[in-house]
CSV table of C-alpha atoms in Angstrom, one decimal:
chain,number,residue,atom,x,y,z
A,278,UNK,CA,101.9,-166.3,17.4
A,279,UNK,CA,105.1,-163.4,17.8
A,280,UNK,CA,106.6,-163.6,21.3
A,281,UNK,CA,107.8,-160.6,23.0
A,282,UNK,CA,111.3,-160.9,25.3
A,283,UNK,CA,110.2,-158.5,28.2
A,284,UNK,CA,113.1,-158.2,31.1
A,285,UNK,CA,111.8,-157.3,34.8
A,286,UNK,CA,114.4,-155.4,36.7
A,287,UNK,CA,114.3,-153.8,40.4
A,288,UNK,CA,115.9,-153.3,43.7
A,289,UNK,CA,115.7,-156.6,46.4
A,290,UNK,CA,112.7,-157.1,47.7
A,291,UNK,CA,110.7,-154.2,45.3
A,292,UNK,CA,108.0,-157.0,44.0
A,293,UNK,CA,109.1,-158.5,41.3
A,294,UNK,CA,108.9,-162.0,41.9
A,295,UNK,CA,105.6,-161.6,43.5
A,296,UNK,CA,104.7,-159.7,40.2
A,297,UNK,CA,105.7,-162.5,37.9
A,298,UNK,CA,103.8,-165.2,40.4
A,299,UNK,CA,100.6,-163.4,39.8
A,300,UNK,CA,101.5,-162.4,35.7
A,301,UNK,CA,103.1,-165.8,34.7
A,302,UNK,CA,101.2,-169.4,34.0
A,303,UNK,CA,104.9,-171.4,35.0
A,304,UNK,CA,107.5,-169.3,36.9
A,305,UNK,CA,110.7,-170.9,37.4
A,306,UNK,CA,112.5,-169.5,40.0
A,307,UNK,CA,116.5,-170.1,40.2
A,308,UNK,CA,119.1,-168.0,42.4
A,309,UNK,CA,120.4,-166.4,39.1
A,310,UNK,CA,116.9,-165.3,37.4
A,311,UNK,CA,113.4,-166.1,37.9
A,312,UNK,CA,111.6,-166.8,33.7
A,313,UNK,CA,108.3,-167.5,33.0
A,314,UNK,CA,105.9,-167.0,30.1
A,315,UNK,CA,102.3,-165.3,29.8
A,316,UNK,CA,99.6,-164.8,27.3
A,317,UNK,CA,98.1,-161.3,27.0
A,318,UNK,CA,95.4,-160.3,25.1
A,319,UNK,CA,96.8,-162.8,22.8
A,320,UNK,CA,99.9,-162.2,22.6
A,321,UNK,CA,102.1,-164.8,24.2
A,322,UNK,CA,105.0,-163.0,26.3
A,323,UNK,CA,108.4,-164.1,28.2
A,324,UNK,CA,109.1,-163.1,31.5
A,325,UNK,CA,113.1,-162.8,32.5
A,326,UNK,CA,114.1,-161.5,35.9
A,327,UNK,CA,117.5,-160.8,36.9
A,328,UNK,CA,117.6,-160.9,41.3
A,329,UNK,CA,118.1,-157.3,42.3
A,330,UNK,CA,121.0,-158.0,44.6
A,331,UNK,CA,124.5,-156.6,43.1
A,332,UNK,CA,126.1,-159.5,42.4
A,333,UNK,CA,123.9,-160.4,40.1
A,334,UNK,CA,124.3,-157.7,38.1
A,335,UNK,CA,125.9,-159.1,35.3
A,336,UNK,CA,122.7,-160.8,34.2
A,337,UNK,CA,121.1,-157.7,33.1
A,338,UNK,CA,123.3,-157.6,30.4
A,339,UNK,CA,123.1,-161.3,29.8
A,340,UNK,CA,118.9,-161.5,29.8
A,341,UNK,CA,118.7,-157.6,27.6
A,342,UNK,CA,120.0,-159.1,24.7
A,343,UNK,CA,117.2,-159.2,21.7
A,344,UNK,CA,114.4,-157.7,24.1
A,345,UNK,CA,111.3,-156.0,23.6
A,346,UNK,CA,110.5,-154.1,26.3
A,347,UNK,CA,110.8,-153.8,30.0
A,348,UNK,CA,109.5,-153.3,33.4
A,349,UNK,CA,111.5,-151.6,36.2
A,350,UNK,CA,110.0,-152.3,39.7
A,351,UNK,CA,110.7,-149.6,42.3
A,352,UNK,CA,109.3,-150.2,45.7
A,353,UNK,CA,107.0,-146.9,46.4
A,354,UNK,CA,107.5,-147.4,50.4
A,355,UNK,CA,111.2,-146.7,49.6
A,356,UNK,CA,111.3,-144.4,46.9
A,357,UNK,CA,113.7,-143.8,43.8
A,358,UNK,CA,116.6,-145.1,44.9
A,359,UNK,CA,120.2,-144.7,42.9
A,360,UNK,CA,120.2,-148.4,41.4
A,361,UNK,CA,116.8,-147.5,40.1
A,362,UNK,CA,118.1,-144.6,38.0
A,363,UNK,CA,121.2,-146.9,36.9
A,364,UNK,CA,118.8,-149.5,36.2
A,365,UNK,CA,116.6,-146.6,34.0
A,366,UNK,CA,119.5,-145.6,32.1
A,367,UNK,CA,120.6,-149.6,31.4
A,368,UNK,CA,116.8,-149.6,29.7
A,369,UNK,CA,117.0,-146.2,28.0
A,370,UNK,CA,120.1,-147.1,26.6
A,371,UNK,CA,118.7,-149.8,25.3
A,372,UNK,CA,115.9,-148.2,23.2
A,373,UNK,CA,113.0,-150.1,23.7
A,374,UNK,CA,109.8,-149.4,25.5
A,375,UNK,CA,109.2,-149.5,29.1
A,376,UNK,CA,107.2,-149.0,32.2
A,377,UNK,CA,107.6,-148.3,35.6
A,378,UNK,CA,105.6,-150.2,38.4
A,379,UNK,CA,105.5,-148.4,41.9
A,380,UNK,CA,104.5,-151.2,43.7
A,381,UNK,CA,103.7,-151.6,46.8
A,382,UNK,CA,100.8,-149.0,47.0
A,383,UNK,CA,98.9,-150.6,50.0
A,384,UNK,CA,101.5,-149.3,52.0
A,385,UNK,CA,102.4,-145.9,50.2
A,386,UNK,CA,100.0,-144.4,47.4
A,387,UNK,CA,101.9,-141.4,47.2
A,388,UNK,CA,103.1,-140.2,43.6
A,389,UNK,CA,106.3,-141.4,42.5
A,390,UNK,CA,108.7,-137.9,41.7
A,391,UNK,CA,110.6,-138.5,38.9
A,392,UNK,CA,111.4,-137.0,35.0
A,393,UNK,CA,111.1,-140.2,32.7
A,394,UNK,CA,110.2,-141.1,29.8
A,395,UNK,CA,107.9,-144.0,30.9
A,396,UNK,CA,104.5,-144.5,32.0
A,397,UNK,CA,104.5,-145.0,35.8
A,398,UNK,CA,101.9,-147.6,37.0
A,399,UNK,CA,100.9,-147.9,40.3
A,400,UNK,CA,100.8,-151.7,41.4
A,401,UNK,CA,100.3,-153.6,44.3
A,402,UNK,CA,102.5,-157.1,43.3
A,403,UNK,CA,100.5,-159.2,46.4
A,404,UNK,CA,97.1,-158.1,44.9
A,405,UNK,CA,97.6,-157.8,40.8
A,406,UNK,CA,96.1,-154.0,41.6
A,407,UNK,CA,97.4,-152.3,38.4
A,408,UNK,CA,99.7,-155.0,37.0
A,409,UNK,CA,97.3,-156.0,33.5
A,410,UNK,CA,96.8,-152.5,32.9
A,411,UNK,CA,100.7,-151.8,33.0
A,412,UNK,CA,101.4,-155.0,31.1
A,413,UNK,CA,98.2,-153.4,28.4
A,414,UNK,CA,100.3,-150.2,28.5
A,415,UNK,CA,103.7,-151.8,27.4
A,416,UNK,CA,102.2,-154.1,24.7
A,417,UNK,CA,101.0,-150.5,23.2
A,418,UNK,CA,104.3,-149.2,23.6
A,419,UNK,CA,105.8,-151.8,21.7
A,420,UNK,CA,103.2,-152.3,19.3
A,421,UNK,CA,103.7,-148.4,18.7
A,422,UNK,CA,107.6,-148.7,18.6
A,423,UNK,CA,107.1,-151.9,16.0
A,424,UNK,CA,104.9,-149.5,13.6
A,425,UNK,CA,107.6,-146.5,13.7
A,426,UNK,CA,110.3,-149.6,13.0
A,427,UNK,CA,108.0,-150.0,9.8
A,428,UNK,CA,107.1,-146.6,8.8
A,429,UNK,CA,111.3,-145.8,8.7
A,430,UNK,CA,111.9,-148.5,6.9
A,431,UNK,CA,109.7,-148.0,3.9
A,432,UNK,CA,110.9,-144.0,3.9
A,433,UNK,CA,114.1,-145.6,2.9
């Protein structure tokens, strides 16, 4: 069975964790990253989570190597803040699929405001409201990024 490398980044306190409690069958939580792995529909998928406080930003380089996609937590009580659009250029940059979870809807369902070129999934972390479907919705974006991988490389 192929694994997928998917990397979890956010602000403090945005959800992730909680995210990767509810999504993951063995979290490990350490101060320097939080890892787990998953099977979705099948396909069997590992978690890496770099803490979104600033000095631990060297880990987002160190856990992006080799990845698949990615999931940027932005906490929707709070808003787009300017570490998330760092942290959205750090993925784009990276070209591979992502998503966007703007969690914490119980408190705030309004619409997130903001030109990406993501799928933004409303979640609630606490409940699992709208986590599978964005975790269904990355698995297509990769699967669809794998077949364009393919298609180029028989053109040439």
């Amino acid at each position: 069975m192929e694994a997928k490398k998917i990397i979890v980044l956010g602000d403090s306190d945005s959800g992730k964790t909680t995210a990767l409690e509810y999504i993951c069958e063995n979290l490990t939580k350490t101060t320097a990253l939080d890892y787990g792995k998953a099977l979705i529909n099948d396909k069997r998928a590992y978690f890496f989570c770099s803490p979104g406080n600033k000095r631990f930003a060297f880990m987002q380089d160190i856990i992006s190597k080799n990845l698949d996609g990615a999931i940027i937590f932005i906490d929707n009580t709070i808003g787009i803040t300017k570490n998330n659009m760092k942290l959205i250029r750090f993925i784009e940059e990276k070209r591979v699929p992502y998503i966007i979870f703007a969690n914490k809807q119980d408190i705030n369902n309004k619409p997130l405001n903001i030109d990406v070129n993501a799928p933004i999934i409303p979640t609630n972390a606490v409940t699992g409201q709208g986590i599978k479907n964005g975790l269904e919705r990355l698995f297509k974006l990769m699967s669809n990024e794998r077949m364009k991988f393919k298609q180029m490389a028989v053109a040439t």
